[in-house]
Tab-separated table of C-alpha atoms and ligand atoms in Angstrom:
chain	number	residue	atom	x	y	z
A	1194	MET	CA	0.000	0.000	0.000
A	1195	ASN	CA	1.165	3.560	-0.709
A	1196	SER	CA	2.322	5.701	2.225
A	1197	ALA	CA	-0.288	7.762	4.056
A	1198	GLY	CA	1.141	10.959	2.511
A	1199	GLU	CA	0.840	9.520	-1.017
A	1200	ARG	CA	-2.719	8.363	-0.366
A	1201	ALA	CA	-3.589	11.797	0.991
A	1202	ARG	CA	-2.088	13.512	-2.044
A	1203	ALA	CA	-4.228	11.413	-4.402
A	1204	PHE	CA	-7.317	12.042	-2.252
A	1205	VAL	CA	-6.768	15.818	-2.329
A	1206	ASP	CA	-6.220	15.808	-6.117
A	1207	GLU	CA	-9.104	13.469	-6.948
A	1208	VAL	CA	-11.735	14.369	-4.330
A	1209	LEU	CA	-11.128	17.752	-2.662
A	1210	ILE	CA	-9.663	20.014	-5.340
A	1211	PRO	CA	-12.501	19.332	-7.829
A	1212	CYS	CA	-14.988	20.679	-5.217
A	1213	GLU	CA	-13.128	23.922	-4.435
A	1214	VAL	CA	-14.733	26.403	-6.809
A	1215	GLN	CA	-18.214	25.114	-6.043
A	1216	ALA	CA	-17.453	25.452	-2.316
A	1217	GLU	CA	-16.235	29.020	-2.872
A	1218	LEU	CA	-19.180	30.143	-4.955
A	1219	GLY	CA	-21.920	28.391	-3.031
A	1220	ARG	CA	-21.980	25.171	-1.143
A	1221	ILE	CA	-20.997	21.697	-2.157
A	1222	SER	CA	-23.809	19.156	-2.156
A	1223	ALA	CA	-24.588	16.718	0.641
A	1224	ASP	CA	-23.538	13.972	-1.785
A	1225	ASP	CA	-20.093	15.544	-2.158
A	1226	VAL	CA	-19.733	15.845	1.625
A	1227	ALA	CA	-20.686	12.176	1.969
A	1228	LEU	CA	-18.192	11.281	-0.778
A	1229	ILE	CA	-15.353	13.113	1.023
A	1230	ARG	CA	-16.110	11.269	4.278
A	1231	ARG	CA	-16.465	7.905	2.579
A	1232	GLU	CA	-13.293	8.255	0.512
A	1233	ALA	CA	-11.243	9.494	3.480
A	1234	LEU	CA	-12.299	6.473	5.539
A	1235	ALA	CA	-11.810	4.026	2.676
A	1236	ARG	CA	-8.336	5.391	1.874
A	1237	GLU	CA	-7.380	5.297	5.573
A	1238	ILE	CA	-6.283	8.905	5.825
A	1239	SER	CA	-8.556	10.084	8.653
A	1240	GLY	CA	-8.124	10.145	12.405
A	1241	GLY	CA	-4.324	10.425	12.121
A	1242	LEU	CA	-2.740	10.487	15.546
A	1243	HIS	CA	-5.631	8.795	17.336
A	1244	ALA	CA	-5.148	5.174	18.366
A	1245	ARG	CA	-6.316	2.457	16.007
A	1246	GLU	CA	-8.561	0.925	18.675
A	1247	HIS	CA	-10.425	4.249	18.786
A	1248	GLY	CA	-10.800	4.441	15.005
A	1249	GLY	CA	-7.686	6.486	14.241
A	1250	GLN	CA	-4.563	5.445	12.333
A	1251	GLY	CA	-2.025	5.490	15.156
A	1252	TRP	CA	0.413	7.421	12.970
A	1253	THR	CA	3.671	8.946	14.112
A	1254	HIS	CA	3.762	12.754	14.161
A	1255	VAL	CA	5.898	12.683	11.014
A	1256	GLU	CA	3.321	10.578	9.128
A	1257	TRP	CA	0.535	12.839	10.395
A	1258	PHE	CA	2.467	15.969	9.342
A	1259	LEU	CA	2.835	14.595	5.797
A	1260	VAL	CA	-0.921	13.956	5.563
A	1261	GLU	CA	-1.901	17.348	7.028
A	1262	GLU	CA	0.497	18.932	4.542
A	1263	GLN	CA	-1.494	17.353	1.725
A	1264	PHE	CA	-4.790	18.544	3.220
A	1265	GLY	CA	-3.226	22.026	3.251
A	1266	ARG	CA	-2.980	21.912	-0.561
A	1267	SER	CA	-6.745	22.293	-0.793
A	1268	THR	CA	-8.777	25.423	-0.104
A	1269	ASN	CA	-12.168	26.155	1.458
A	1270	ALA	CA	-11.480	23.803	4.387
A	1271	LEU	CA	-12.871	20.916	2.421
A	1272	SER	CA	-10.647	18.658	4.506
A	1273	TRP	CA	-12.792	19.590	7.504
A	1274	HIS	CA	-15.242	16.992	6.226
A	1275	VAL	CA	-12.610	14.302	6.814
A	1276	PRO	CA	-13.561	12.551	10.084
A	1277	THR	CA	-11.428	13.771	12.967
A	1278	ALA	CA	-11.500	14.728	16.660
A	1279	TYR	CA	-9.479	17.019	18.924
A	1280	ASN	CA	-6.701	15.202	20.784
A	1281	VAL	CA	-8.298	16.114	24.127
A	1282	LEU	CA	-10.944	13.417	23.601
A	1283	ALA	CA	-8.295	10.695	23.728
A	1284	HIS	CA	-7.861	11.555	27.431
A	1285	GLY	CA	-11.495	10.732	28.156
A	1286	SER	CA	-12.887	7.923	30.290
A	1287	PRO	CA	-13.854	4.700	28.458
A	1288	GLU	CA	-17.465	5.988	28.435
A	1289	GLN	CA	-16.446	9.393	26.991
A	1290	ILE	CA	-14.367	7.666	24.322
A	1291	GLU	CA	-17.307	5.423	23.346
A	1292	ARG	CA	-19.790	8.307	23.327
A	1293	TRP	CA	-17.749	11.021	21.572
A	1294	LEU	CA	-14.349	10.005	20.207
A	1295	LYS	CA	-15.229	6.825	18.333
A	1296	PRO	CA	-18.317	8.284	16.572
A	1297	ALA	CA	-16.301	11.411	15.662
A	1298	LEU	CA	-13.630	9.267	14.019
A	1299	ARG	CA	-16.328	7.349	12.148
A	1300	GLY	CA	-17.550	10.700	10.775
A	1301	GLU	CA	-20.840	10.571	12.679
A	1302	LEU	CA	-20.397	13.748	14.769
A	1303	HIS	CA	-18.219	16.835	15.292
A	1304	ASP	CA	-16.656	18.204	18.454
A	1305	ALA	CA	-15.913	21.917	19.034
A	1306	TYR	CA	-13.345	23.470	21.349
A	1307	ALA	CA	-14.499	26.509	23.349
A	1308	VAL	CA	-11.889	28.428	25.326
A	1309	THR	CA	-11.854	31.994	23.904
A	1310	GLU	CA	-14.141	34.617	25.460
A	1311	GLU	CA	-14.901	38.284	24.846
A	1312	HIS	CA	-12.281	39.358	27.395
A	1313	ALA	CA	-9.968	36.337	27.174
A	1314	GLY	CA	-8.301	35.769	23.801
A	1315	SER	CA	-4.511	35.881	23.723
A	1316	ASP	CA	-4.553	35.473	27.489
A	1317	PRO	CA	-6.813	32.465	28.139
A	1318	SER	CA	-6.055	32.694	31.872
A	1319	GLY	CA	-8.555	35.571	31.861
A	1320	ILE	CA	-11.586	33.330	31.214
A	1321	ALA	CA	-14.677	34.040	33.297
A	1322	THR	CA	-16.825	30.982	32.513
A	1323	THR	CA	-17.570	29.213	35.786
A	1324	ALA	CA	-18.364	25.627	36.704
A	1325	THR	CA	-20.163	25.496	40.044
A	1326	ARG	CA	-20.755	22.283	41.945
A	1327	VAL	CA	-24.396	21.264	42.265
A	1328	ALA	CA	-26.038	18.033	43.363
A	1329	ASP	CA	-24.908	15.266	40.951
A	1330	GLY	CA	-22.595	17.457	38.931
A	1331	TRP	CA	-21.841	20.953	37.699
A	1332	ARG	CA	-23.549	24.124	36.472
A	1333	LEU	CA	-21.794	26.046	33.689
A	1334	ASP	CA	-22.248	29.771	33.099
A	1335	GLY	CA	-20.400	31.868	30.548
A	1336	GLU	CA	-19.993	32.844	26.911
A	1337	LYS	CA	-17.491	31.486	24.398
A	1338	TRP	CA	-16.416	33.256	21.223
A	1339	PHE	CA	-15.207	32.008	17.832
A	1340	VAL	CA	-16.243	28.390	18.445
A	1341	THR	CA	-15.152	26.612	15.269
A	1342	TYR	CA	-17.661	23.870	14.309
A	1343	GLY	CA	-19.972	25.483	16.910
A	1344	ASP	CA	-22.850	25.442	14.427
A	1345	VAL	CA	-22.610	21.701	13.740
A	1346	ALA	CA	-20.979	20.228	16.844
A	1347	ALA	CA	-22.638	17.482	18.873
A	1348	VAL	CA	-20.362	18.167	21.839
A	1349	PHE	CA	-18.545	21.239	23.145
A	1350	ILE	CA	-15.210	20.901	24.909
A	1351	VAL	CA	-15.587	23.843	27.300
A	1352	MET	CA	-12.888	25.407	29.458
A	1353	ALA	CA	-14.359	26.689	32.743
A	1354	LEU	CA	-13.149	27.671	36.203
A	1355	ALA	CA	-14.034	24.949	38.705
A	1356	PRO	CA	-12.469	27.048	40.239
A	1357	SER	CA	-9.176	25.926	38.618
A	1358	PRO	CA	-9.214	25.586	34.802
A	1359	THR	CA	-11.095	22.417	33.894
A	1360	LEU	CA	-12.394	20.970	30.625
A	1361	PHE	CA	-15.987	19.737	30.346
A	1362	LEU	CA	-17.671	17.723	27.605
A	1363	VAL	CA	-21.057	19.334	27.121
A	1364	PRO	CA	-23.631	17.802	24.728
A	1365	ALA	CA	-24.774	20.539	22.350
A	1366	ASP	CA	-28.449	19.819	22.999
A	1367	THR	CA	-28.190	20.465	26.753
A	1368	PRO	CA	-30.782	23.041	27.912
A	1369	GLY	CA	-29.280	26.492	28.520
A	1370	ILE	CA	-26.995	26.533	25.455
A	1371	SER	CA	-27.741	29.179	22.818
A	1372	VAL	CA	-26.044	30.742	19.797
A	1373	VAL	CA	-25.934	34.496	20.386
A	1374	ASP	CA	-24.018	35.453	17.241
A	1375	ASP	CA	-22.768	33.739	14.074
A	1376	PRO	CA	-20.624	36.375	12.327
A	1377	PRO	CA	-19.474	36.086	8.704
A	1378	PHE	CA	-15.698	35.611	8.336
A	1379	THR	CA	-13.166	36.373	5.607
A	1380	HIS	CA	-12.952	32.788	4.352
A	1381	THR	CA	-15.672	30.693	2.732
A	1382	TYR	CA	-15.596	27.617	4.946
A	1383	PRO	CA	-18.174	24.893	5.503
A	1384	HIS	CA	-18.707	25.624	9.202
A	1385	GLY	CA	-19.000	28.805	11.243
A	1386	HIS	CA	-17.334	30.132	14.382
A	1387	PRO	CA	-20.346	31.276	16.438
A	1388	THR	CA	-20.558	32.842	19.876
A	1389	ILE	CA	-22.149	30.351	22.263
A	1390	ARG	CA	-23.766	31.139	25.636
A	1391	PHE	CA	-23.974	28.692	28.505
A	1392	ASP	CA	-26.665	29.776	30.975
A	1393	GLY	CA	-27.100	27.516	33.972
A	1394	VAL	CA	-26.107	24.490	31.884
A	1395	LEU	CA	-26.297	21.362	34.063
A	1396	VAL	CA	-23.934	18.457	33.399
A	1397	GLY	CA	-23.082	15.352	35.411
A	1398	GLU	CA	-19.848	14.476	37.203
A	1399	ASP	CA	-18.937	12.432	34.157
A	1400	ALA	CA	-18.703	15.592	32.001
A	1401	VAL	CA	-15.246	16.464	33.379
A	1402	ILE	CA	-12.389	15.361	31.096
A	1403	GLY	CA	-8.807	15.140	32.314
A	1404	GLY	CA	-9.779	15.688	35.966
A	1405	VAL	CA	-10.796	18.796	37.868
A	1406	GLY	CA	-7.961	21.320	37.461
A	1407	GLY	CA	-6.440	19.362	34.573
A	1408	GLY	CA	-7.536	21.814	31.874
A	1409	ASP	CA	-4.275	23.687	31.377
A	1410	ASP	CA	-2.176	20.552	30.789
A	1411	LEU	CA	-4.611	19.177	28.215
A	1412	GLN	CA	-4.814	22.577	26.574
A	1413	ARG	CA	-1.027	22.864	26.210
A	1414	ALA	CA	-0.937	19.516	24.422
A	1415	TRP	CA	-3.873	20.626	22.282
A	1416	PHE	CA	-2.138	23.868	21.326
A	1417	ALA	CA	1.133	22.129	20.416
A	1418	GLU	CA	-0.656	19.705	18.084
A	1419	GLU	CA	-2.905	22.328	16.528
A	1420	ARG	CA	0.033	24.654	15.911
A	1421	LEU	CA	2.092	21.940	14.256
A	1422	GLY	CA	-0.954	21.094	12.147
A	1423	ILE	CA	-1.184	24.718	11.009
A	1424	ALA	CA	2.499	24.595	10.053
A	1425	ALA	CA	1.978	21.377	8.088
A	1426	ARG	CA	-1.032	22.711	6.193
A	1427	GLY	CA	0.783	25.998	5.513
A	1428	CYS	CA	3.610	24.031	3.880
A	1429	GLY	CA	1.062	22.255	1.677
A	1430	ALA	CA	-0.546	25.563	0.743
A	1431	MET	CA	2.840	26.957	-0.314
A	1432	LEU	CA	3.563	23.854	-2.387
A	1433	ARG	CA	0.282	24.218	-4.301
A	1434	LEU	CA	0.713	27.975	-4.709
A	1435	ILE	CA	4.241	27.676	-6.053
A	1436	GLU	CA	3.389	24.725	-8.329
A	1437	GLU	CA	0.427	26.447	-9.960
A	1438	THR	CA	2.056	29.877	-10.136
A	1439	THR	CA	5.309	28.547	-11.610
A	1440	ALA	CA	3.346	26.742	-14.341
A	1441	TRP	CA	1.478	29.968	-15.094
A	1442	ALA	CA	4.669	32.054	-15.119
A	1443	ILE	CA	6.259	29.655	-17.620
A	1444	ALA	CA	3.200	29.650	-19.904
A	1445	ARG	CA	2.345	33.355	-19.769
A	1446	GLU	CA	4.135	35.697	-22.161
A	1447	GLN	CA	4.183	39.471	-21.939
A	1448	GLY	CA	6.533	41.975	-23.539
A	1449	GLY	CA	7.856	39.252	-25.863
A	1450	ALA	CA	9.079	37.000	-23.057
A	1451	ARG	CA	7.797	34.414	-20.598
A	1452	ILE	CA	6.959	36.299	-17.416
A	1453	ILE	CA	9.173	33.907	-15.415
A	1454	ASP	CA	12.093	35.409	-17.353
A	1455	HIS	CA	11.307	38.802	-15.807
A	1456	GLN	CA	13.267	39.157	-12.607
A	1457	GLY	CA	10.280	40.828	-10.927
A	1458	VAL	CA	8.383	37.546	-11.299
A	1459	ALA	CA	11.246	35.084	-10.813
A	1460	PHE	CA	12.549	36.478	-7.534
A	1461	PRO	CA	9.252	36.333	-5.585
A	1462	LEU	CA	8.905	32.718	-6.732
A	1463	ALA	CA	12.434	31.944	-5.559
A	1464	ASP	CA	11.836	33.665	-2.208
A	1465	SER	CA	8.634	31.675	-1.778
A	1466	ALA	CA	10.429	28.423	-2.595
A	1467	ALA	CA	13.084	29.185	0.038
A	1468	ASP	CA	10.349	30.011	2.603
A	1469	ALA	CA	8.468	26.802	1.832
A	1470	ALA	CA	11.527	24.551	2.003
A	1471	ALA	CA	12.762	26.095	5.260
A	1472	GLY	CA	9.328	25.940	6.903
A	1473	ARG	CA	8.904	22.310	5.937
A	1474	LEU	CA	12.263	21.306	7.434
A	1475	LEU	CA	11.387	23.077	10.671
A	1476	GLY	CA	7.924	21.518	10.879
A	1477	LEU	CA	9.192	18.009	10.148
A	1478	GLU	CA	11.894	18.456	12.774
A	1479	VAL	CA	9.286	19.324	15.415
A	1480	ALA	CA	7.272	16.251	14.402
A	1481	ARG	CA	10.404	14.102	14.656
A	1482	LEU	CA	11.183	15.464	18.127
A	1483	ALA	CA	7.619	14.749	19.275
A	1484	ASP	CA	8.002	11.147	18.038
A	1485	ALA	CA	11.379	10.842	19.770
A	1486	GLY	CA	9.822	11.762	23.129
A	1487	GLU	CA	11.583	15.130	23.489
A	1488	ASP	CA	10.620	17.281	26.511
A	1489	PRO	CA	7.018	18.459	25.820
A	1490	LYS	CA	8.014	22.014	26.791
A	1491	VAL	CA	10.661	22.085	24.068
A	1492	VAL	CA	8.216	20.555	21.564
A	1493	HIS	CA	5.636	23.161	22.580
A	1494	ALA	CA	8.087	26.030	21.972
A	1495	LYS	CA	9.281	24.614	18.662
A	1496	ALA	CA	5.704	24.020	17.505
A	1497	SER	CA	5.117	27.716	18.193
A	1498	MET	CA	8.199	28.596	16.158
A	1499	ALA	CA	7.012	26.408	13.269
A	1500	LYS	CA	3.527	27.920	13.372
A	1501	LEU	CA	4.971	31.436	13.496
A	1502	PHE	CA	7.400	30.919	10.629
A	1503	VAL	CA	5.147	28.949	8.306
A	1504	SER	CA	2.001	31.033	8.808
A	1505	GLU	CA	3.901	34.255	8.119
A	1506	ALA	CA	5.746	32.683	5.154
A	1507	ALA	CA	2.551	31.257	3.645
A	1508	ASN	CA	0.930	34.686	3.778
A	1509	ARG	CA	3.926	36.207	1.985
A	1510	CYS	CA	3.811	33.399	-0.564
A	1511	ALA	CA	0.072	33.817	-1.274
A	1512	ASP	CA	0.477	37.566	-1.714
A	1513	ARG	CA	3.402	37.140	-4.117
A	1514	CYS	CA	1.640	34.442	-6.141
A	1515	LEU	CA	-1.543	36.478	-6.414
A	1516	GLN	CA	0.548	39.328	-7.824
A	1517	ILE	CA	2.157	37.032	-10.401
A	1518	TRP	CA	-1.303	35.983	-11.613
A	1519	GLY	CA	-2.111	39.654	-12.295
A	1520	GLY	CA	-5.830	40.384	-12.740
A	1521	ARG	CA	-6.628	36.664	-12.805
A	1522	GLY	CA	-5.216	36.475	-9.281
A	1523	TYR	CA	-7.966	38.717	-8.006
A	1524	THR	CA	-10.772	36.329	-8.976
A	1525	ARG	CA	-12.284	33.958	-6.431
A	1526	THR	CA	-11.917	31.060	-8.844
A	1527	ASN	CA	-8.125	31.457	-8.603
A	1528	VAL	CA	-6.368	29.356	-5.968
A	1529	ALA	CA	-3.968	32.180	-5.040
A	1530	GLU	CA	-6.862	34.518	-4.241
A	1531	ARG	CA	-8.538	31.933	-2.012
A	1532	PHE	CA	-5.317	31.111	-0.148
A	1533	TRP	CA	-4.549	34.833	0.193
A	1534	ARG	CA	-7.747	35.221	2.213
A	1535	GLU	CA	-7.771	31.848	3.934
A	1536	LEU	CA	-4.183	31.791	5.173
A	1537	ARG	CA	-4.649	35.091	6.978
A	1538	VAL	CA	-6.322	33.482	9.976
A	1539	ASP	CA	-3.320	31.208	10.559
A	1540	ARG	CA	-1.531	34.279	11.937
A	1541	ILE	CA	-4.380	34.738	14.441
A	1542	TRP	CA	-5.958	31.490	15.659
A	1543	GLU	CA	-4.326	29.042	18.048
A	1544	GLY	CA	-2.424	32.075	19.320
A	1545	THR	CA	-1.451	35.097	17.246
A	1546	SER	CA	2.022	35.531	15.770
A	1547	GLU	CA	2.794	37.939	18.608
A	1548	ILE	CA	1.913	35.277	21.192
A	1549	GLN	CA	4.067	32.685	19.383
A	1550	ARG	CA	6.973	35.152	19.563
A	1551	LEU	CA	6.450	35.519	23.315
A	1552	ILE	CA	6.461	31.718	23.729
A	1553	VAL	CA	9.643	31.332	21.666
A	1554	ALA	CA	11.400	34.167	23.494
A	1555	ARG	CA	10.445	32.713	26.890
A	1556	ALA	CA	11.754	29.314	25.784
A	1557	LEU	CA	15.084	30.872	24.750
A	1558	GLU	CA	15.433	32.035	28.342
A	1559	ARG	CA	14.091	28.949	30.132
A	1560	ARG	CA	15.145	26.021	27.930
A	1561	GLY	CA	18.329	27.532	26.504
A	1562	VAL	CA	19.064	28.869	23.042
A	1563	GLN	CA	20.578	25.700	21.605
A	1564	ARG	CA	17.626	23.460	22.580
A	1565	VAL	CA	15.210	25.877	20.957
A	1566	LEU	CA	17.263	26.280	17.789
A	1567	TRP	CA	18.481	22.704	17.249
B	290	FAD	C1	-11.915	32.087	12.479
B	290	FAD	C2	-11.529	31.896	13.905
B	290	FAD	C3	-11.740	30.641	14.505
B	290	FAD	C4	-11.419	30.453	15.854
B	290	FAD	N1	-11.689	29.233	16.441
B	290	FAD	C5	-11.569	29.105	17.795
B	290	FAD	C6	-12.022	27.919	18.456
B	290	FAD	O1	-12.465	26.961	17.823
B	290	FAD	N2	-11.963	27.877	19.804
B	290	FAD	C7	-11.473	28.908	20.543
B	290	FAD	O2	-11.468	28.806	21.763
B	290	FAD	N3	-11.004	30.040	19.941
B	290	FAD	C8	-11.057	30.171	18.599
B	290	FAD	N4	-10.616	31.321	17.969
B	290	FAD	C9	-10.082	32.407	18.782
B	290	FAD	C10	-8.607	32.719	18.536
B	290	FAD	O3	-7.801	31.740	19.128
B	290	FAD	C11	-8.351	34.143	19.086
B	290	FAD	O4	-8.999	35.033	18.196
B	290	FAD	C12	-6.888	34.480	19.199
B	290	FAD	O5	-6.257	33.703	20.198
B	290	FAD	C13	-6.671	35.969	19.513
B	290	FAD	O6	-7.492	36.405	20.553
B	290	FAD	P1	-8.390	37.724	20.357
B	290	FAD	O7	-9.111	37.593	19.067
B	290	FAD	O8	-9.201	37.920	21.578
B	290	FAD	O9	-7.364	38.927	20.192
B	290	FAD	P2	-6.653	39.736	21.382
B	290	FAD	O10	-6.122	38.791	22.398
B	290	FAD	O11	-7.579	40.796	21.859
B	290	FAD	O12	-5.436	40.399	20.616
B	290	FAD	C14	-5.568	41.579	19.835
B	290	FAD	C15	-4.181	41.972	19.319
B	290	FAD	O13	-3.300	42.241	20.424
B	290	FAD	C16	-2.143	41.448	20.327
B	290	FAD	N5	-1.695	41.047	21.671
B	290	FAD	C17	-2.451	40.557	22.681
B	290	FAD	N6	-1.677	40.288	23.739
B	290	FAD	C18	-0.408	40.599	23.399
B	290	FAD	C19	0.840	40.529	24.065
B	290	FAD	N7	0.967	40.046	25.310
B	290	FAD	N8	1.955	40.935	23.409
B	290	FAD	C20	1.859	41.402	22.128
B	290	FAD	N9	0.696	41.491	21.446
B	290	FAD	C21	-0.416	41.093	22.078
B	290	FAD	C22	-2.571	40.213	19.526
B	290	FAD	O14	-1.463	39.578	18.927
B	290	FAD	C23	-3.522	40.837	18.518
B	290	FAD	O15	-2.791	41.376	17.457
B	290	FAD	C24	-10.865	31.517	16.608
B	290	FAD	C25	-10.634	32.754	15.985
B	290	FAD	C26	-10.957	32.938	14.648
B	290	FAD	C27	-10.725	34.285	14.015
């Protein structure tokens, strides 16, 4: 059988990319969504790092990086239809794993992760959502912003003060949960990022995941994985951008020459290639260190560095490629235009570029320069 990365590349070329323009200009059909899920399961490219007994693939971080990189070659978050689940769910009790993780990896439900609040974004320690003990469980009160998948999720993973930071698994149909806003965003993605209120939401003792007070540790592991995933997908985006734009620059003639022969076109392509190659080496190195059992604090810092570098580089790359496409680059049917909008959020979510810089700088001081660099 081909490697997971090769299977993912074929899947993206054959199943996801043909749906992109339709997804951008409207919505893909329910049949196409079902096809994406079915093909991802059949080709064994879903569920990556999750254990095989839970329905995942049990991949190494390197294998997972190579698959996420391929998903990053497609736009409009079509890969979000590939069955998956946040890594937090793997820390659940056997009952939580049966109820939420296994169905998620079969493509039967979505989870959503809710930490950000109106007054707690870059500094999640400022959250105000409370979990108060009541008979037989907990009462949750608070409001969460930008909850990705919040409009389709069956379960919310909610960070609340109990009184120390604790994660709760809250079924989306629990009384007291409401959507207070569902703003439109820059990208055209299948799912929204609504604002969700929790008013006197009652859950049982069994809703706690990772133990009372265990929220921060689970969240650090979540951040490290999500940030490395952003780096991987950013590398894939740059690969697609440079492939398609190089082909265009070779074929397009202006002023009696191929535009790639104009230095003003060739140099941005070369700079983008150097960015993409460097970012990929860094990302793969972080994945290798995670597989080798390196200190999680070092992996966390290096995942931040990879996310910072690749997300900034991918934005530069998309901007340069759009320019090389000229007027065609400003149409929504052009891949460079879509990436130019879509990659912007990678400098914001899972911690802004400024926050990644703070993490890297703190690691230089605490872990030592050489461990952070090499
Ligand atoms: C599309 C989208 C999807 C999202 N999905 C989720 C989700 O599923 N779950 C979830 O919980 N959250 C989600 N988020 C929230 C995201 O993680 C936050 O938006 C992000 O962490 C920034 O927080 P903020 O928006 O409150 O900005 P703020 O924290 O208010 O920051 C504003 C500006 O100040 C800068 N800044 C803040 N503090 C510092 C500092 N110490 N030093 C230097 N600069 C600083 C920031 O870098 C930024 O430029 C999502 C956001 C978006 C846009």
